[in-house]
Amino acid sequence: MRQSNNQRLQLANTARRRLSLTTIFHRNPLPPRAKLDPSTIPTTRPSSSIPTDIVREIASLLSPADILSFSLTSSTLRNFLLPTLYESVSLKSSKQCRVTLSMLSTRPDICAHIRKLSVRPNYYLAWPKPDEALDEEWVASAISRIAQDLALLNTVDWDGLEAPPDGMWTSLRECCSELQHIFCNVGLRPIDADSQLFQFSNLKSFSLIVRHGLFGTNLFPPSETLPNTFWDMIIHRCPDLEELAICSFSSSARIFDFLPVTTARWPKLQTLTLGSFGYQADFSLGAAEEMSFFKFLDNHPTLNYLRLQWNFKRWMSPFDLLLELSPNALPELDTFWGIYQQLAKLPNRSSIETLDLTCEPLHEDRLTKICPLLRSLTSLTSLDLWTHVTRQDNSHFFLSIFSSCPKLTDLHYMCTMSFPTKTLKQLLSQLHWLPDLKRFSLTKGHKYSDESMLESALLILKYKPTLEQINIRWAREKAPNHLKQEGTYDITSIEGQPSYIIVHEQGIPFIGRPFNRKYKHKLRSSSPAQSLPVRQHQLIHQILPIRRPG
């Protein structure tokens, strides 16, 4: 069943919020994907004492981990929830790939329920501990062996060091007639023009992305021409394409020439990710200022999600750029990732609800350009912003930004320079301009003399007690993934007052091994606050399932 616009927007914002915190730290963000579909739960009543519709409603609100816990309450309930439990299988490490794929090879009954399969062997961005090594050919072969049992599979997401061997794509194409959504990352290995990956037809989603973590020193790498077989597939054999991504997250090592996409016309295209845009060797902006690109955007009025990946390397973006669109272009656009210069040229900005400007840091001398744009986004509720602050007192800087977007419910503020408590208080003192703010995320440059993550979260909550969630990240240039520590703080209020926080923290300490801890921090107005391990308070699991970072 197709989701309403409000439902789709809510899901998109939730997924985008999690991704936005990792964009600059070399995780692989993709456009939002659908959540579990409650309609796939069978209608057979699991127990005479529990109405089917209630069980279905409960399951639709739970994460996969919580559905698992729910299903373990009885064998009857487990059988009832099995289709939902295994509808989406996401294997986020080599160990999960090895264990789960081995299990699935002996359980065709479970394979029959899988609709989405996502694998990350040798996950190159595993943090804070590195992933174990695993033969990716074994992973691809394991998927090939179970392909005949994946009757309902409609989505495959491969995120390995390199693209998988062709045999996997052959097995999936021959055995999985429902497969319509393919997402594939590549490394440095040359793309085979005869690859079976380009033999699919009637796809609704396709993604070909150069993965993160490929180190290169070339400021202007040549654009790699993609095979004609690729363009023939997506342009001529996929007329109902709804989602497309062609980009690079390692733009100093490998980039694709995506300009041939501008010759296509997909009447149902909703989600588009292209890049990497940036300066060419002659300091022109290449495809970003091509008339064919402008016309392509004009010809796709159904787009509601547009991400234009930029990388200016060691230079700042120009103060202006060319983008000529018709007055009626992109009427349904509600999510935009890019640079403010392109945002300024969009003719229907008032429809944008989600904005990400983390392609490059915003300096104070560009406030006069940014703030009027933010004021023109009358529907904006979610903002990601990367800035550089250098003054002793930055209160005016924060006031200018926050007062320009008073409807925000989600804010991610990032400053990868030193960001001491004094500067944090200057920022927090301006949050009163955001009365509806529910989720606040802070990524900041870190020094070990700074306050702890929990102390930062408590300070933020002191200034904004109506928050429901706080996310904190400590950035450090030489750390793995440029990240030292991160924490998620879910606030529970009783009678309008914050009562306790469910904490999940992980990272790399100054001395010692990487840590990963979860605990409950009590907030008491009449006594000192206490931090208690979650495992000592099992009741909390019955009341409030713990949300794990995505």
Coordinates of C-alpha atoms in Angstrom, one line a residue:
M1 CA 0.0 0.0 0.0
R2 CA 1.4 3.4 -1.0
Q3 CA 2.1 5.7 2.0
S4 CA 0.5 9.0 2.3
N5 CA 2.7 12.1 1.9
N6 CA 2.8 12.8 5.7
Q7 CA 3.7 9.2 6.5
R8 CA 6.4 9.1 3.8
L9 CA 7.8 12.4 5.0
Q10 CA 8.0 11.2 8.6
L11 CA 9.9 8.0 7.7
A12 CA 12.2 10.0 5.4
N13 CA 13.0 12.5 8.1
T14 CA 13.8 9.8 10.7
A15 CA 16.1 7.9 8.3
R16 CA 17.8 11.1 7.1
R17 CA 18.4 12.3 10.7
R18 CA 20.4 9.1 11.4
L19 CA 22.4 9.4 8.2
S20 CA 23.1 13.0 8.5
L21 CA 25.2 12.5 11.6
T22 CA 27.5 10.3 9.6
T23 CA 27.7 12.1 6.3
I24 CA 31.0 13.8 6.9
F25 CA 32.5 10.8 8.7
H26 CA 32.5 8.6 5.6
R27 CA 29.5 6.4 6.2
N28 CA 27.5 5.5 3.1
P29 CA 24.2 7.4 3.2
L30 CA 21.6 6.4 0.7
P31 CA 18.1 7.8 0.1
P32 CA 15.5 6.6 2.7
R33 CA 14.2 3.1 2.3
A34 CA 10.8 1.8 3.3
K35 CA 10.2 0.4 6.9
L36 CA 8.8 -3.0 7.6
D37 CA 5.4 -3.4 6.1
P38 CA 2.8 -4.5 8.8
S39 CA 0.5 -5.9 6.0
T40 CA 2.9 -8.8 5.5
I41 CA 2.0 -10.2 9.0
P42 CA -0.3 -13.2 8.5
T43 CA -3.9 -12.7 9.5
T44 CA -4.1 -15.9 11.5
R45 CA -4.8 -15.1 15.1
P46 CA -1.8 -16.0 17.3
S47 CA -3.7 -16.4 20.5
S48 CA -7.3 -16.5 21.6
S49 CA -6.5 -13.7 24.1
I50 CA -4.7 -11.3 21.8
P51 CA -6.6 -9.8 18.8
T52 CA -4.7 -10.0 15.6
D53 CA -5.0 -6.3 14.8
I54 CA -3.4 -5.4 18.2
V55 CA -0.4 -7.7 17.6
R56 CA 0.0 -6.3 14.1
E57 CA -0.1 -2.7 15.4
I58 CA 2.5 -3.5 18.1
A59 CA 4.8 -5.1 15.6
S60 CA 4.6 -2.2 13.2
L61 CA 5.9 0.1 15.9
L62 CA 8.9 -2.0 16.9
S63 CA 12.5 -2.2 15.7
P64 CA 13.6 -5.6 14.3
A65 CA 15.5 -6.3 17.6
D66 CA 12.4 -5.6 19.6
I67 CA 10.2 -7.7 17.3
L68 CA 12.6 -10.5 18.1
S69 CA 12.2 -10.0 21.8
F70 CA 8.4 -9.8 21.3
S71 CA 8.4 -13.1 19.3
L72 CA 10.2 -15.0 22.0
T73 CA 7.3 -14.6 24.4
S74 CA 5.7 -17.8 23.0
S75 CA 6.1 -20.2 20.1
T76 CA 2.7 -19.3 18.8
L77 CA 3.6 -15.6 18.7
R78 CA 7.0 -16.4 17.1
N79 CA 5.4 -18.3 14.2
F80 CA 2.9 -15.5 13.8
L81 CA 5.7 -12.8 13.7
L82 CA 8.2 -14.8 11.6
P83 CA 7.3 -13.1 8.3
T84 CA 7.8 -9.7 9.8
L85 CA 10.9 -10.7 11.7
Y86 CA 12.7 -11.8 8.6
E87 CA 11.1 -9.5 6.1
S88 CA 14.2 -7.3 6.2
V89 CA 17.6 -9.0 6.8
S90 CA 20.5 -6.5 7.4
L91 CA 23.9 -8.1 7.9
K92 CA 26.2 -5.2 9.1
S93 CA 29.4 -7.0 9.7
S94 CA 31.5 -10.0 8.4
K95 CA 30.4 -12.0 11.4
Q96 CA 26.7 -11.4 10.8
C97 CA 27.2 -12.3 7.1
R98 CA 29.0 -15.5 8.0
V99 CA 26.6 -16.7 10.7
T100 CA 23.3 -15.6 9.2
L101 CA 24.0 -16.8 5.6
S102 CA 25.2 -20.2 6.9
M103 CA 21.9 -20.4 8.9
L104 CA 19.8 -19.4 5.9
S105 CA 21.4 -22.1 3.8
T106 CA 19.6 -24.6 6.0
R107 CA 16.4 -22.8 6.5
P108 CA 14.4 -22.3 3.2
D109 CA 11.3 -21.7 5.3
I110 CA 12.9 -18.5 6.6
C111 CA 14.3 -17.5 3.2
A112 CA 10.8 -17.5 1.9
H113 CA 9.9 -14.5 4.0
I114 CA 12.9 -12.3 3.1
R115 CA 12.0 -9.2 1.0
K116 CA 15.1 -7.1 1.6
L117 CA 18.7 -8.4 2.0
S118 CA 21.5 -6.1 2.9
V119 CA 25.1 -7.3 3.4
R120 CA 28.3 -5.5 4.5
P121 CA 31.2 -8.0 4.5
N122 CA 34.5 -6.5 5.5
Y123 CA 32.7 -3.4 6.5
Y124 CA 35.4 -0.8 5.8
L125 CA 33.8 1.8 8.2
A126 CA 33.3 -0.5 11.2
W127 CA 33.8 1.6 14.3
P128 CA 35.1 1.8 17.0
K129 CA 36.5 -1.8 16.4
P130 CA 37.6 -2.9 12.9
D131 CA 35.6 -5.6 11.1
E132 CA 37.0 -9.1 10.8
A133 CA 38.2 -10.3 7.3
L134 CA 35.8 -12.4 5.3
D135 CA 36.1 -13.8 1.7
E136 CA 33.6 -11.8 -0.3
E137 CA 33.4 -14.5 -2.9
W138 CA 32.1 -16.8 -0.2
V139 CA 29.4 -14.3 0.7
A140 CA 28.3 -13.9 -2.9
S141 CA 28.3 -17.7 -3.4
A142 CA 26.2 -18.1 -0.2
I143 CA 23.6 -15.7 -1.6
S144 CA 23.6 -17.5 -4.9
R145 CA 22.9 -20.8 -3.1
I146 CA 19.8 -19.5 -1.3
A147 CA 18.6 -17.5 -4.3
Q148 CA 16.1 -20.2 -5.3
D149 CA 14.5 -19.9 -1.9
L150 CA 14.1 -16.1 -2.0
A151 CA 10.8 -16.0 -3.8
L152 CA 9.7 -12.7 -2.3
L153 CA 13.1 -10.9 -2.5
N154 CA 12.6 -7.4 -4.0
T155 CA 15.6 -5.5 -2.6
V156 CA 19.4 -6.3 -2.6
D157 CA 22.0 -4.0 -1.1
W158 CA 25.6 -5.0 -1.5
D159 CA 28.2 -2.9 0.5
G160 CA 31.5 -4.8 0.3
L161 CA 35.1 -3.7 -0.5
E162 CA 34.4 -4.5 -4.2
A163 CA 31.4 -5.4 -6.3
P164 CA 30.4 -9.1 -5.9
P165 CA 31.2 -11.7 -8.5
D166 CA 28.9 -11.9 -11.5
G167 CA 27.5 -15.3 -10.5
M168 CA 25.5 -13.7 -7.7
W169 CA 23.7 -11.3 -10.0
T170 CA 23.0 -14.2 -12.4
S171 CA 21.4 -16.3 -9.7
L172 CA 19.3 -13.4 -8.4
R173 CA 18.1 -12.4 -11.8
E174 CA 17.1 -16.0 -12.7
C175 CA 15.5 -17.0 -9.4
C176 CA 14.1 -13.8 -7.9
S177 CA 11.3 -12.5 -10.2
E178 CA 10.3 -9.9 -7.6
L179 CA 13.7 -8.2 -7.5
Q180 CA 13.2 -4.5 -8.4
H181 CA 15.6 -2.6 -6.1
I182 CA 19.4 -3.0 -6.5
F183 CA 22.0 -1.0 -4.6
C184 CA 25.7 -1.8 -5.2
N185 CA 28.9 -0.2 -4.0
V186 CA 32.2 -0.5 -5.9
G187 CA 35.8 0.0 -5.0
L188 CA 38.8 0.4 -7.3
R189 CA 38.3 -2.7 -9.4
P190 CA 37.4 -1.8 -13.1
I191 CA 33.7 -2.1 -14.0
D192 CA 33.1 -4.9 -16.5
A193 CA 30.9 -3.8 -19.4
D194 CA 29.6 -7.4 -19.7
S195 CA 28.6 -7.6 -16.0
Q196 CA 25.4 -9.4 -15.2
L197 CA 24.6 -6.5 -13.0
F198 CA 23.6 -4.6 -16.1
Q199 CA 21.3 -7.3 -17.5
F200 CA 18.3 -6.5 -15.3
S201 CA 15.1 -5.0 -16.6
N202 CA 12.1 -3.1 -15.1
L203 CA 14.0 -2.0 -12.0
K204 CA 12.4 0.6 -9.7
S205 CA 15.6 1.5 -7.8
F206 CA 19.3 1.3 -8.8
S207 CA 22.4 2.6 -7.1
L208 CA 26.0 2.5 -8.2
I209 CA 28.3 4.3 -5.7
V210 CA 32.0 4.5 -5.2
R211 CA 32.4 3.5 -1.6
H212 CA 34.0 5.6 1.2
G213 CA 37.5 4.9 2.3
L214 CA 39.4 4.8 -1.0
F215 CA 42.3 7.0 -0.4
G216 CA 43.6 9.2 -3.2
T217 CA 45.6 12.4 -3.6
N218 CA 44.3 13.5 -7.1
L219 CA 42.6 16.9 -6.8
F220 CA 41.1 16.5 -10.2
P221 CA 40.7 12.8 -11.0
P222 CA 39.4 12.1 -14.6
S223 CA 35.7 11.2 -14.9
E224 CA 35.3 7.5 -15.6
T225 CA 33.0 6.6 -18.5
L226 CA 30.4 4.1 -17.5
P227 CA 29.7 1.2 -19.9
N228 CA 27.0 1.6 -22.6
T229 CA 25.4 -1.6 -21.1
F230 CA 24.7 0.3 -17.9
W231 CA 23.1 3.2 -19.6
D232 CA 21.1 0.9 -21.9
M233 CA 19.7 -0.9 -18.8
I234 CA 18.6 2.1 -16.8
I235 CA 17.5 4.4 -19.6
H236 CA 15.8 1.9 -22.0
R237 CA 14.9 -1.1 -19.9
C238 CA 13.8 0.6 -16.7
P239 CA 11.1 3.0 -17.7
D240 CA 9.4 3.1 -14.3
L241 CA 12.6 3.9 -12.3
E242 CA 11.7 5.7 -9.1
E243 CA 15.2 5.9 -7.4
L244 CA 18.6 6.5 -8.9
A245 CA 22.0 7.1 -7.3
I246 CA 25.3 7.5 -9.3
C247 CA 28.0 9.1 -7.2
S248 CA 31.3 8.9 -5.4
F249 CA 32.2 9.2 -1.8
S250 CA 35.9 8.9 -2.5
S251 CA 36.2 11.7 -5.0
S252 CA 40.0 12.0 -4.8
A253 CA 40.3 8.3 -5.9
R254 CA 37.5 7.6 -8.4
I255 CA 34.5 9.5 -9.9
F256 CA 32.0 8.6 -12.6
D257 CA 30.8 10.6 -15.6
F258 CA 27.1 10.7 -14.9
L259 CA 26.2 13.4 -17.5
P260 CA 24.6 10.8 -19.9
V261 CA 21.8 10.5 -17.3
T262 CA 20.5 13.8 -18.6
T263 CA 19.3 12.2 -21.8
A264 CA 16.8 10.0 -19.9
R265 CA 13.2 10.7 -18.9
W266 CA 11.6 8.7 -16.1
P267 CA 8.0 9.8 -15.4
K268 CA 8.0 8.2 -11.9
L269 CA 11.4 9.3 -10.7
Q270 CA 11.2 10.5 -7.0
T271 CA 14.7 10.1 -5.5
L272 CA 17.9 11.2 -7.2
T273 CA 21.5 11.3 -6.0
L274 CA 24.3 12.5 -8.3
G275 CA 28.0 13.4 -7.8
S276 CA 30.6 14.1 -7.1
F277 CA 30.3 17.7 -8.3
G278 CA 33.2 20.1 -7.8
Y279 CA 35.9 22.1 -9.4
Q280 CA 37.5 20.8 -12.6
A281 CA 41.1 21.3 -13.5
D282 CA 40.3 24.7 -15.1
F283 CA 38.2 25.6 -12.0
S284 CA 34.9 25.4 -13.9
L285 CA 32.1 23.5 -12.3
G286 CA 31.6 20.9 -15.0
A287 CA 28.2 19.1 -15.1
A288 CA 26.7 21.4 -12.5
E289 CA 26.5 24.2 -15.1
E290 CA 25.5 22.2 -18.1
M291 CA 22.3 23.2 -19.8
S292 CA 21.4 19.5 -20.3
F293 CA 21.5 19.1 -16.5
F294 CA 19.1 22.0 -16.0
K295 CA 16.7 20.6 -18.6
F296 CA 16.9 17.1 -16.9
L297 CA 15.7 18.6 -13.6
D298 CA 12.9 20.5 -15.4
N299 CA 11.8 17.3 -17.0
H300 CA 11.3 15.4 -13.7
P301 CA 8.6 17.2 -11.7
T302 CA 8.0 14.1 -9.6
L303 CA 11.3 14.4 -7.8
N304 CA 10.8 14.9 -4.0
Y305 CA 14.4 14.0 -2.9
L306 CA 17.4 15.5 -4.6
R307 CA 21.0 15.0 -3.4
L308 CA 23.8 16.7 -5.2
Q309 CA 27.1 15.5 -3.7
W310 CA 29.8 18.2 -3.7
N311 CA 33.5 18.1 -2.9
F312 CA 35.5 21.3 -3.2
K313 CA 38.7 19.7 -1.8
R314 CA 40.9 22.4 -0.3
W315 CA 38.9 25.4 -1.8
M316 CA 35.6 27.1 -0.9
S317 CA 32.7 27.0 -3.3
P318 CA 32.1 30.1 -5.5
F319 CA 29.7 32.8 -4.2
D320 CA 27.4 32.1 -7.1
L321 CA 26.8 29.5 -9.8
L322 CA 24.6 29.0 -12.8
L323 CA 21.4 27.0 -12.5
E324 CA 18.6 27.9 -14.8
L325 CA 15.2 26.2 -14.1
S326 CA 11.7 27.0 -15.2
P327 CA 9.4 28.7 -12.7
N328 CA 7.5 25.5 -12.3
A329 CA 10.4 23.1 -11.9
L330 CA 10.6 20.6 -9.0
P331 CA 7.1 21.4 -7.5
E332 CA 7.1 18.4 -5.2
L333 CA 10.7 18.7 -3.9
D334 CA 10.7 18.3 -0.1
T335 CA 14.3 17.1 0.6
F336 CA 17.4 18.8 -0.7
W337 CA 21.1 18.0 0.0
G338 CA 23.7 20.3 -1.6
I339 CA 25.0 23.8 -1.4
Y340 CA 23.2 27.0 -0.7
Q341 CA 24.1 28.5 -4.2
Q342 CA 21.9 25.8 -5.8
L343 CA 19.2 26.1 -3.2
A344 CA 18.9 29.8 -4.0
K345 CA 18.1 28.9 -7.6
L346 CA 15.2 26.5 -6.8
P347 CA 11.9 28.1 -7.8
N348 CA 9.7 26.3 -5.3
R349 CA 11.7 26.4 -2.1
S350 CA 8.7 26.8 0.1
S351 CA 7.9 23.1 -0.3
I352 CA 11.3 22.0 1.2
E353 CA 11.0 20.4 4.6
T354 CA 14.4 18.7 5.0
L355 CA 17.7 20.5 4.2
D356 CA 21.3 19.3 4.4
L357 CA 24.1 21.8 3.9
T358 CA 27.0 19.7 5.1
C359 CA 28.9 19.5 1.8
E360 CA 31.2 22.3 3.1
P361 CA 31.4 24.5 6.2
L362 CA 29.5 27.8 6.4
H363 CA 31.6 30.8 7.3
E364 CA 30.2 33.9 8.9
D365 CA 30.8 36.0 5.8
R366 CA 28.1 34.0 4.0
L367 CA 25.4 34.6 6.6
T368 CA 23.9 37.4 4.5
K369 CA 23.2 34.8 1.8
I370 CA 22.2 31.8 3.9
C371 CA 19.7 33.5 6.4
P372 CA 17.4 35.0 3.7
L373 CA 17.3 31.5 2.1
L374 CA 16.4 29.8 5.3
R375 CA 13.6 32.3 5.9
S376 CA 12.2 31.5 2.5
L377 CA 11.8 27.8 3.4
T378 CA 8.5 28.2 5.2
S379 CA 8.0 24.5 5.5
L380 CA 11.5 23.6 6.8
T381 CA 11.4 21.3 9.9
S382 CA 14.8 19.5 9.6
L383 CA 18.2 21.1 9.1
D384 CA 21.8 19.8 8.9
L385 CA 24.4 22.5 9.0
W386 CA 28.2 22.5 9.1
T387 CA 29.9 25.7 10.2
H388 CA 33.2 27.3 11.2
V389 CA 33.1 29.6 14.2
T390 CA 36.2 31.6 15.1
R391 CA 35.0 34.5 17.3
Q392 CA 35.1 34.7 21.0
D393 CA 31.4 35.4 21.1
N394 CA 29.4 33.7 18.4
S395 CA 25.9 34.4 19.8
H396 CA 24.9 36.6 16.9
F397 CA 26.0 33.9 14.4
F398 CA 23.7 31.4 16.1
L399 CA 20.9 33.8 16.6
S400 CA 20.9 34.7 12.9
I401 CA 20.6 31.1 11.8
F402 CA 18.1 29.8 14.3
S403 CA 15.8 32.8 14.1
S404 CA 15.6 32.2 10.4
C405 CA 14.0 28.7 10.7
P406 CA 11.7 28.7 13.7
K407 CA 9.7 25.6 12.8
L408 CA 12.6 23.1 13.2
T409 CA 11.9 19.9 15.0
D410 CA 15.2 18.3 14.0
L411 CA 18.6 20.1 14.1
H412 CA 22.1 18.7 13.5
Y413 CA 24.7 21.3 14.1
M414 CA 28.3 20.4 13.1
C415 CA 31.5 22.3 13.8
T416 CA 34.7 20.2 13.4
M417 CA 36.9 22.9 14.9
S418 CA 37.5 23.3 18.6
F419 CA 34.1 23.8 20.3
P420 CA 34.5 24.4 24.0
T421 CA 31.8 24.7 26.6
K422 CA 31.7 28.5 26.4
T423 CA 30.8 28.3 22.7
L424 CA 28.3 25.5 23.3
K425 CA 26.5 27.7 25.8
Q426 CA 26.4 30.5 23.3
L427 CA 24.7 28.1 20.9
L428 CA 22.3 26.8 23.5
S429 CA 21.3 30.2 24.6
Q430 CA 19.7 30.8 21.1
L431 CA 17.7 27.5 21.0
H432 CA 14.7 29.4 22.4
W433 CA 14.1 30.5 18.8
L434 CA 13.2 26.9 18.1
P435 CA 10.1 26.2 20.2
D436 CA 9.2 23.0 18.4
L437 CA 12.7 21.4 18.5
K438 CA 12.5 17.7 19.6
R439 CA 15.8 16.2 18.4
F440 CA 19.1 18.0 18.6
S441 CA 22.4 16.6 17.3
L442 CA 25.9 18.1 17.9
T443 CA 29.1 17.1 16.1
K444 CA 32.0 19.1 17.4
G445 CA 35.8 19.2 17.3
H446 CA 37.1 17.5 20.4
K447 CA 39.8 18.0 23.0
Y448 CA 40.3 15.6 25.9
S449 CA 40.0 18.6 28.3
D450 CA 36.4 19.1 27.2
E451 CA 33.5 18.0 29.2
S452 CA 32.2 14.4 28.9
M453 CA 29.5 13.5 26.4
L454 CA 27.0 13.0 29.2
E455 CA 27.9 16.3 30.7
S456 CA 27.3 17.9 27.3
A457 CA 23.9 16.2 27.0
L458 CA 22.9 17.3 30.5
L459 CA 23.9 20.9 29.7
I460 CA 21.9 20.8 26.4
L461 CA 18.9 19.4 28.3
K462 CA 19.2 22.2 30.9
Y463 CA 18.8 24.8 28.2
K464 CA 16.1 22.8 26.2
P465 CA 14.2 20.5 28.6
T466 CA 11.5 19.7 26.0
L467 CA 13.9 17.7 23.8
E468 CA 13.2 14.1 23.2
Q469 CA 16.6 13.0 21.9
I470 CA 20.1 14.3 22.0
N471 CA 23.0 13.0 19.8
I472 CA 26.6 14.0 20.4
R473 CA 29.7 13.2 18.3
W474 CA 33.3 14.0 19.0
A475 CA 35.2 14.7 15.8
R476 CA 38.9 14.3 15.4
E477 CA 40.8 14.5 12.1
K478 CA 43.3 11.7 12.7
A479 CA 40.8 9.3 14.3
P480 CA 39.2 6.4 12.4
N481 CA 36.4 7.8 10.4
H482 CA 37.3 11.2 11.9
L483 CA 35.4 10.2 14.9
K484 CA 36.4 9.6 18.6
Q485 CA 33.2 9.0 20.5
E486 CA 29.5 9.2 20.0
G487 CA 26.4 9.0 22.2
T488 CA 22.7 8.9 21.9
Y489 CA 20.5 10.1 24.7
D490 CA 16.8 9.4 24.7
I491 CA 14.9 11.5 27.2
T492 CA 11.7 10.3 29.0
S493 CA 9.6 12.9 30.7
I494 CA 7.0 12.3 33.4
E495 CA 4.2 14.9 33.9
G496 CA 6.1 17.3 31.5
Q497 CA 9.5 17.0 33.3
P498 CA 12.5 15.1 32.2
S499 CA 12.8 12.0 34.4
Y500 CA 15.5 9.8 33.0
I501 CA 17.8 9.3 30.0
I502 CA 18.5 6.1 28.2
V503 CA 22.2 6.4 27.2
H504 CA 24.1 4.5 24.5
E505 CA 27.8 5.6 24.2
Q506 CA 30.7 4.1 22.2
G507 CA 34.1 5.3 21.1
I508 CA 37.8 5.3 21.6
P509 CA 39.1 6.7 25.0
F510 CA 42.4 8.5 25.5
I511 CA 43.7 5.4 27.2
G512 CA 42.4 1.9 26.9
R513 CA 40.2 -0.2 24.6
P514 CA 37.2 0.9 22.6
F515 CA 34.0 0.9 24.6
N516 CA 30.3 0.4 24.0
R517 CA 28.0 1.0 27.0
K518 CA 24.3 1.4 27.7
Y519 CA 22.9 2.7 30.9
K520 CA 20.0 4.6 32.4
H521 CA 20.7 8.0 33.9
K522 CA 18.2 9.2 36.4
L523 CA 17.3 12.9 36.6
R524 CA 16.3 14.0 40.1
S525 CA 15.4 17.5 41.1
S526 CA 15.7 16.8 44.8
S527 CA 18.8 14.6 44.8
P528 CA 22.0 14.2 42.8
A529 CA 21.6 12.6 39.4
Q530 CA 22.5 8.9 39.2
S531 CA 23.8 6.7 36.4
L532 CA 22.7 3.1 36.6
P533 CA 23.5 0.3 34.1
V534 CA 20.5 -0.7 32.1
R535 CA 21.0 -4.4 32.8
Q536 CA 20.3 -3.7 36.5
H537 CA 16.9 -2.3 35.6
Q538 CA 15.1 -4.8 33.5
L539 CA 11.8 -3.0 33.9
I540 CA 13.0 -0.3 31.5
H541 CA 13.0 -2.8 28.7
Q542 CA 9.3 -3.5 29.3
I543 CA 8.3 0.1 29.2
L544 CA 10.6 1.7 26.6
P545 CA 12.5 -0.3 24.0
I546 CA 16.0 1.1 23.6
R547 CA 16.6 2.6 20.1
R548 CA 20.0 1.7 18.8
P549 CA 22.0 4.0 16.5
G550 CA 21.3 3.2 12.9

